[in-house]
GROMACS .gro file of C-alpha atoms in nm:
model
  295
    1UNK     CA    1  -0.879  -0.491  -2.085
    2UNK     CA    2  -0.984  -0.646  -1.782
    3UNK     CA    3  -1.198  -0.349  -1.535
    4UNK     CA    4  -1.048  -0.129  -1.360
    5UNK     CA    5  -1.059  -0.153  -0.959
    6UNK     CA    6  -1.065   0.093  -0.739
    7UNK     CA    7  -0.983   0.179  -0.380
    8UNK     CA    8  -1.065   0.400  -0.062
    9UNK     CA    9  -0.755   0.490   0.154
   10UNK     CA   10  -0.927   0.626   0.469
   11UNK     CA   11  -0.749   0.863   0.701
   12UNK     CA   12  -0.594   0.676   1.056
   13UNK     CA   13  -0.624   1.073   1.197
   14UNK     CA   14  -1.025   1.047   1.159
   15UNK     CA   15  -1.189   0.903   1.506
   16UNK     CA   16  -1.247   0.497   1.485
   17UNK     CA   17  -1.606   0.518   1.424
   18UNK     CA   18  -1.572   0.764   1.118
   19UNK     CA   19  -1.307   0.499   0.965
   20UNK     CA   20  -1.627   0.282   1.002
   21UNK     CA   21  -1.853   0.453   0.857
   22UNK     CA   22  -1.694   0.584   0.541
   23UNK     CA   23  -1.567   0.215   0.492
   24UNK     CA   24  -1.925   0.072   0.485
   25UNK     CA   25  -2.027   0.354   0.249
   26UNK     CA   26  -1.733   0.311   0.009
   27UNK     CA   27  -1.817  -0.083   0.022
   28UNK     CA   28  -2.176  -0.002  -0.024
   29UNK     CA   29  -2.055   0.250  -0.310
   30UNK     CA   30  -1.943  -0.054  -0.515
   31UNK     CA   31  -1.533   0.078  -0.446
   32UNK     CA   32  -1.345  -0.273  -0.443
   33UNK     CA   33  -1.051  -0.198  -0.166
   34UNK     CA   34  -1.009  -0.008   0.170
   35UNK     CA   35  -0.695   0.085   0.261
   36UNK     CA   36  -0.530   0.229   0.615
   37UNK     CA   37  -0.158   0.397   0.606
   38UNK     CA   38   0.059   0.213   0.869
   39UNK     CA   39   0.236   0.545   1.025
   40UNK     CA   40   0.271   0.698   1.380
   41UNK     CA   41   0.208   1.070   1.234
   42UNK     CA   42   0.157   1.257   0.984
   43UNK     CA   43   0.488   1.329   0.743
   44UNK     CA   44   0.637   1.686   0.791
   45UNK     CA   45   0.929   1.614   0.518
   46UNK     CA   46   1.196   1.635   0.809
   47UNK     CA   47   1.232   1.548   1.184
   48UNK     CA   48   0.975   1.757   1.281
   49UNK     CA   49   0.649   1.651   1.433
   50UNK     CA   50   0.322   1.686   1.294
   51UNK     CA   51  -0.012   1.677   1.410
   52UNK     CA   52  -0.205   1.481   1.410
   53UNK     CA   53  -0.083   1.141   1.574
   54UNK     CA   54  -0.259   0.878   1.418
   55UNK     CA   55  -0.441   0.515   1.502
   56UNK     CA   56  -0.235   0.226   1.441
   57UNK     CA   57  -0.309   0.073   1.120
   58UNK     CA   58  -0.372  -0.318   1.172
   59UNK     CA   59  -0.591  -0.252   1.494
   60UNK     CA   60  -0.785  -0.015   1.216
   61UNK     CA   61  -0.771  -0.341   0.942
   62UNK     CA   62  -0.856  -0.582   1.226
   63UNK     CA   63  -1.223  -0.355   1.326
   64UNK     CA   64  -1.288  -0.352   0.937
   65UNK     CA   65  -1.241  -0.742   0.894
   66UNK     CA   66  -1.521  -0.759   1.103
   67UNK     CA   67  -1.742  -0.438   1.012
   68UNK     CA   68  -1.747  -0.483   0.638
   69UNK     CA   69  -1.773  -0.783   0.459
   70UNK     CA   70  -1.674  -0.763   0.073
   71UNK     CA   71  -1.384  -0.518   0.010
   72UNK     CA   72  -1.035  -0.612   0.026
   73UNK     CA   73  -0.822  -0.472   0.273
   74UNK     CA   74  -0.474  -0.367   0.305
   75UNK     CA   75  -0.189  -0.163   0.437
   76UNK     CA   76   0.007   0.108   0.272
   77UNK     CA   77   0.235   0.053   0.400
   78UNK     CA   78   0.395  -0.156   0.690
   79UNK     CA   79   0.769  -0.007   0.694
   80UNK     CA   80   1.028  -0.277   0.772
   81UNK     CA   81   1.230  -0.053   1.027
   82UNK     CA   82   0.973  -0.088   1.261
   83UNK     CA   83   0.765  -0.367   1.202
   84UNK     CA   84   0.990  -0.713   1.263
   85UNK     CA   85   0.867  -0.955   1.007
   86UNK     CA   86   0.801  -1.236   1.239
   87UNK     CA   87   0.627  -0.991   1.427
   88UNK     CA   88   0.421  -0.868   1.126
   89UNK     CA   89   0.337  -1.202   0.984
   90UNK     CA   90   0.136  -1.332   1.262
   91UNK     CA   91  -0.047  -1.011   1.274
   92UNK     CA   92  -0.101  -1.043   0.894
   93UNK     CA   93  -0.190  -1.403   0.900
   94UNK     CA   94  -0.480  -1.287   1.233
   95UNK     CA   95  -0.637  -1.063   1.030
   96UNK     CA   96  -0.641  -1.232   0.677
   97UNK     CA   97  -0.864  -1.514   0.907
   98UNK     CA   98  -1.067  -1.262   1.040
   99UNK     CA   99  -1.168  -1.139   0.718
  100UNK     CA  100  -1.209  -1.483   0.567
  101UNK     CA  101  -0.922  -1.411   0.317
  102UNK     CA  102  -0.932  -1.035   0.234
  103UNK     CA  103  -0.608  -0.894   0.343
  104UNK     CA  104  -0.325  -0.752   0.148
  105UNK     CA  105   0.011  -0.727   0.350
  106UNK     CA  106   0.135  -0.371   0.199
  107UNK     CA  107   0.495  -0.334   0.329
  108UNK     CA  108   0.782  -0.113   0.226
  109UNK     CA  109   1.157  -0.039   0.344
  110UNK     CA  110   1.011   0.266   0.540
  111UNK     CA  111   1.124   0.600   0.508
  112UNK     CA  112   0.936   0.879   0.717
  113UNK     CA  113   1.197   1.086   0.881
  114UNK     CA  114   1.018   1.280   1.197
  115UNK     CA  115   0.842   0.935   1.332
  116UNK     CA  116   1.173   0.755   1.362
  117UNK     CA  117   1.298   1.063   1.565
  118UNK     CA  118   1.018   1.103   1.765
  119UNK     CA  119   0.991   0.775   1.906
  120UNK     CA  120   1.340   0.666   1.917
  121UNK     CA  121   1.338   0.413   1.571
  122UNK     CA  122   1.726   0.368   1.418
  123UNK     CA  123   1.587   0.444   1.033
  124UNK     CA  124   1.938   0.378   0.896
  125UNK     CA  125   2.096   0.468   0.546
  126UNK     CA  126   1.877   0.411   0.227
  127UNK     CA  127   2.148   0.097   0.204
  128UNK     CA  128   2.110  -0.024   0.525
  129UNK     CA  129   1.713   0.002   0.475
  130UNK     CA  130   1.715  -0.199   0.187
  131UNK     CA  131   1.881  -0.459   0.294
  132UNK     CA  132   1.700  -0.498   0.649
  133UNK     CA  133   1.383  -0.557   0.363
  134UNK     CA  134   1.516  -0.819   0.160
  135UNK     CA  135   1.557  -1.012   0.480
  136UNK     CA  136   1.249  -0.915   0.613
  137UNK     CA  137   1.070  -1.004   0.305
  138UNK     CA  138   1.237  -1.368   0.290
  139UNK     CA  139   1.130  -1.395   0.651
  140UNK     CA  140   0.814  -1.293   0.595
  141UNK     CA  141   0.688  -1.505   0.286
  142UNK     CA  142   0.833  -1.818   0.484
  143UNK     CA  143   0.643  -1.753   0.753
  144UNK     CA  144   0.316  -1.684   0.586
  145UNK     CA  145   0.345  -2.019   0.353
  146UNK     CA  146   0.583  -2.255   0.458
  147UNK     CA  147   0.507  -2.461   0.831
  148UNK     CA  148   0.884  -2.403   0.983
  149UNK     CA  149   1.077  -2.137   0.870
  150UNK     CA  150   1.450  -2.126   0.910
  151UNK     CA  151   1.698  -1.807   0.825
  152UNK     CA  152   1.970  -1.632   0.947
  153UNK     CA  153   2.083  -1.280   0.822
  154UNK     CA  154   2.230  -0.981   0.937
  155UNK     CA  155   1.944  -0.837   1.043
  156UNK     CA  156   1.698  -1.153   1.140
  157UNK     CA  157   1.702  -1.433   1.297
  158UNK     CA  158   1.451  -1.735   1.282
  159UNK     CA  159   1.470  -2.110   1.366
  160UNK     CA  160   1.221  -2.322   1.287
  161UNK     CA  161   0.936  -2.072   1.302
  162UNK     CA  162   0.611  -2.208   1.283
  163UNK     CA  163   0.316  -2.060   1.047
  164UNK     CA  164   0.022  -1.856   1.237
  165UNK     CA  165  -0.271  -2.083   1.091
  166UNK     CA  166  -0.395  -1.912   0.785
  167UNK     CA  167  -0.739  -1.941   0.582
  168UNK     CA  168  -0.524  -1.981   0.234
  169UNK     CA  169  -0.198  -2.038   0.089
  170UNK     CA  170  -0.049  -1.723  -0.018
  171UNK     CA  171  -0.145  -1.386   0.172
  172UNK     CA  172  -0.041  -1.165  -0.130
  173UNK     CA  173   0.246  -0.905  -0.048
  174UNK     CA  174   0.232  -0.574  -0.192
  175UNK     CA  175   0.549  -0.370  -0.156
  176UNK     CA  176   0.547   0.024  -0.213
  177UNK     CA  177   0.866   0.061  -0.422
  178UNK     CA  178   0.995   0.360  -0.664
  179UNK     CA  179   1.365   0.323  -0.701
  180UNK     CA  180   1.425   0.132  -1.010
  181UNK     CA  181   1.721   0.022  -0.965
  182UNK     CA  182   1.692  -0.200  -0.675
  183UNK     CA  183   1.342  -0.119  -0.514
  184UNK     CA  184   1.207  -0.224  -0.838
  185UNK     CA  185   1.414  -0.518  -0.858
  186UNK     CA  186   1.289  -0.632  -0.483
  187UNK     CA  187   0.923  -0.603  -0.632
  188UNK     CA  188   1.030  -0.847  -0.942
  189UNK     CA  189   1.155  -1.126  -0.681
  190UNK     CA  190   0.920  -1.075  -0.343
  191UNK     CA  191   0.556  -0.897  -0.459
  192UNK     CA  192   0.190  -1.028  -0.618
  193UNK     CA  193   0.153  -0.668  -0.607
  194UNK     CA  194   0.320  -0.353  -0.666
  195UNK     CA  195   0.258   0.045  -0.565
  196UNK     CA  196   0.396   0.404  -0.646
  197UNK     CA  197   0.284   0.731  -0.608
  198UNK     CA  198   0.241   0.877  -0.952
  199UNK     CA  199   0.085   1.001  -1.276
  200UNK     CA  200   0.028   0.863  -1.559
  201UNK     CA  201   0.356   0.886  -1.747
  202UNK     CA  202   0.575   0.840  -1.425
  203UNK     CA  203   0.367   0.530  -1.385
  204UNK     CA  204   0.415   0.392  -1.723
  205UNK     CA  205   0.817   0.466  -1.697
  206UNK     CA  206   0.848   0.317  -1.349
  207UNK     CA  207   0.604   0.014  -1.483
  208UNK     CA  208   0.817  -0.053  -1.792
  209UNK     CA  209   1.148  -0.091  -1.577
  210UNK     CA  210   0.972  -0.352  -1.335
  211UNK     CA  211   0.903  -0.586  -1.685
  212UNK     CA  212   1.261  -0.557  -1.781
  213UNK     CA  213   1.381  -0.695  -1.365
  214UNK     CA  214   1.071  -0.943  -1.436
  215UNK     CA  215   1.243  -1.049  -1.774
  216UNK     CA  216   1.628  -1.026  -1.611
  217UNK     CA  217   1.504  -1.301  -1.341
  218UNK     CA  218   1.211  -1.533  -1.555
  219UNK     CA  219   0.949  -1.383  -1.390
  220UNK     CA  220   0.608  -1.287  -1.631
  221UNK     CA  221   0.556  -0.931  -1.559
  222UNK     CA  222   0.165  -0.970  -1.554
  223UNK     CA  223   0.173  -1.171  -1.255
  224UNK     CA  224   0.225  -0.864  -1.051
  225UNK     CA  225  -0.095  -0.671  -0.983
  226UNK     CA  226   0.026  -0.269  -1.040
  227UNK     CA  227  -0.181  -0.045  -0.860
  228UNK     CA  228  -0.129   0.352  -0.789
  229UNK     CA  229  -0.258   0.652  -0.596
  230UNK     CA  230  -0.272   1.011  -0.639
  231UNK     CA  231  -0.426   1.292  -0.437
  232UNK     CA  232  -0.722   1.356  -0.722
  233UNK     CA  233  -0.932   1.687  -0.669
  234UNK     CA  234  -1.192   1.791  -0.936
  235UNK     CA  235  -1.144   2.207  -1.011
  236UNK     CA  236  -0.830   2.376  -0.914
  237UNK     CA  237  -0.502   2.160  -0.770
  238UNK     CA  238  -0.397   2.271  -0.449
  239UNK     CA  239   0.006   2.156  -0.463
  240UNK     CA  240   0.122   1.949  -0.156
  241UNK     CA  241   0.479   1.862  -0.149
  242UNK     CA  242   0.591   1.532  -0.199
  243UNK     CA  243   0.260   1.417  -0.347
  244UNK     CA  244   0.134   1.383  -0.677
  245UNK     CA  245  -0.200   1.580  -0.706
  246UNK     CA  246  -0.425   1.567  -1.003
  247UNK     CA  247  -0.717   1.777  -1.070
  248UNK     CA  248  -0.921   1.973  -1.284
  249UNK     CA  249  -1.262   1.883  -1.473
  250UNK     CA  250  -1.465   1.558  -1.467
  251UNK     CA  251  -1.362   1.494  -1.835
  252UNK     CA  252  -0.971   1.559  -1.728
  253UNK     CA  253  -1.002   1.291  -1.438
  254UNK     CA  254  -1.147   1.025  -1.670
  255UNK     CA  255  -0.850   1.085  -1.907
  256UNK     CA  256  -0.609   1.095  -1.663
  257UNK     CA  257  -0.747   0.747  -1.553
  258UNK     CA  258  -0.821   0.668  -1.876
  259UNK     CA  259  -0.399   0.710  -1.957
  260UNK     CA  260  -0.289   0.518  -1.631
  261UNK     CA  261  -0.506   0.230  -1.770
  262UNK     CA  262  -0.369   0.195  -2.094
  263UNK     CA  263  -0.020   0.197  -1.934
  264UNK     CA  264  -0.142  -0.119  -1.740
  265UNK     CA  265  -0.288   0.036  -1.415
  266UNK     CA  266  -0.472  -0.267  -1.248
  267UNK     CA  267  -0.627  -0.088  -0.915
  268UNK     CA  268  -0.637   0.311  -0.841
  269UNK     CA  269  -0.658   0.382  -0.463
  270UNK     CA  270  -0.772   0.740  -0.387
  271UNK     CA  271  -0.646   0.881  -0.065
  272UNK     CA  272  -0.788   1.173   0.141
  273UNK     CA  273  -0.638   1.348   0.394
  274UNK     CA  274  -0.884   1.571   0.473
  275UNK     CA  275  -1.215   1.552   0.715
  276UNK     CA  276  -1.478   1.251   0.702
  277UNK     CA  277  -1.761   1.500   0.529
  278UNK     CA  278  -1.495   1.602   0.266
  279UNK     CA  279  -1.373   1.190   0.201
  280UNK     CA  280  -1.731   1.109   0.144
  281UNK     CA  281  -1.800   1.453  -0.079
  282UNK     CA  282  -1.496   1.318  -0.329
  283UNK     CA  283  -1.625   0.937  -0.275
  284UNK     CA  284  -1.950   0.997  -0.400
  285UNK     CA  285  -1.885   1.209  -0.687
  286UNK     CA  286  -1.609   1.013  -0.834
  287UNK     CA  287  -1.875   0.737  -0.771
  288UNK     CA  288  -2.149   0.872  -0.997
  289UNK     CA  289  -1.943   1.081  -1.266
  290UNK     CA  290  -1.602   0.950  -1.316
  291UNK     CA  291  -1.583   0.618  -1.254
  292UNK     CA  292  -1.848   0.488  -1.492
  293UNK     CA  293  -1.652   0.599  -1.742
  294UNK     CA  294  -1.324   0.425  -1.688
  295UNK     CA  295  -1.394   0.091  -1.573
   0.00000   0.00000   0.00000
């Protein structure tokens, strides 16, 4: 089993130079991946809008391309309703030169509810969404590997596009997909790399149906790096809706990791919502007691 990597997703609500400085820690910390969430504000679960507004994500990538050399770096992620994929792929193709090869273009359908209202975005029926990211997707991969890209669509328009000048071939494509009937089907055609929300046997499920829309099409299912997130907390789990949160003892975290692993888990990103001072508190420990034991 090949080792298990691991990633910090760092806060766009903290102040620039605290999305620094935890980065350079976490690199320092031997953590493999940063990673920045590409939303206005924070998610309320309706139209309402939450505090706080938050920095925009590839301005946040572009700073850490520069301020920390090793660590991948990626979005999670860019939602298609707002970012047009012509758009997107020069700003992806900028920043993978900056950092010499190190970005990972995270991108998803989108889905937030209170940042489309607030600032005026047509969000569209889950239908509508997924089809606006199949074409965005196809525009998106020709632009970041082919030099002229051509398509016409419903929802995009390109005509003999030319590539942004890019460091390497292939910029890999994650896409955030849980709906396994088509979401999960996008992933089997478009990704290198796939991400969910979940636990352990919610990941294995949701994994398993992405090998049989790998089989359906020809595809080998292990060419698609899987990675995850939960909110992890050692002691008591404090329940936030629409999250998965996993807690309790040092020994319960490294079996928890220990399952997603055996159910094919390739990269765990742990997110933290809360202040700088508590990010690095939850860095460092999983640092020196948990992950030791399950890579």
């Amino acid at each position: 089993m090949a080792e298990l990597a691991v990633g910090a997703w760092l806060s766009p609500g903290w102040a620039t130079e605290d999305v620094l400085a935890v980065a350079g820690e976490v690199e320092q910390a031997g953590y493999d991946s940063v990673w920045v969430a590409d939303h206005f504000m924070m998610n309320s679960g309706t139209e309402a809008v939450a505090e706080p507004a938050l920095h925009e994500c590839f301005s946040l990538l572009a700073a850490l391309a520069a301020a920390v050399p090793r660590v991948r770096l990626g979005s999670l992620v860019a939602g298609m309703t707002y970012r047009h994929p012509a758009v997107l792929a020069n700003i992806a193709a900028t920043i993978d030169n900056l950092s010499g090869g190190r970005l990972v273009l995270g991108v998803g359908a989108g889905w937030q509810l209170n940042e489309h209202a607030a600032y005026g975005i047509e969000l569209g029926t889950v239908r509508e969404r997924i089809d606006r990211f199949e074409e965005g997707l196809t525009v998106l991969r020709g632009l970041l590997t082919e030099p002229r890209t051509t398509f016409k669509g419903e929802y995009y328009t390109v005509t003999d596009a030319p590539r942004t000048p890019v460091v390497r071939p292939r910029v890999p494509i994650l896409i955030g997909a849980s709906g396994e009937r088509r979401m999960l089907g996008i992933v089997a055609e478009h990704a290198d790399e796939w991400n969910t929300w979940s636990d352990p046997e919610v990941f294995a499920q949701k994994s398993a149906v992405l090998d049989q829309h790998c089989e359906r099409i020809g595809r080998d299912p292990r060419s698609i790096r899987r990675t995850t997130q939960a909110v992890l907390t050692v002691g008591d789990v404090d329940a936030q809706p629409g999250r998965f949160v996993l807690g309790g003892s040092v020994a319960q975290l490294v079996d928890t990791i220990g399952r997603w692993r055996e159910a094919g888990l390739d990269e765990l990103f742990v997110p933290t919502f809360g202040p700088p001072d508590e990010a690095r508190e939850l860095y460092s420990l999983l640092q020196k007691e948990v992950l030791p034991q399950v890579r």
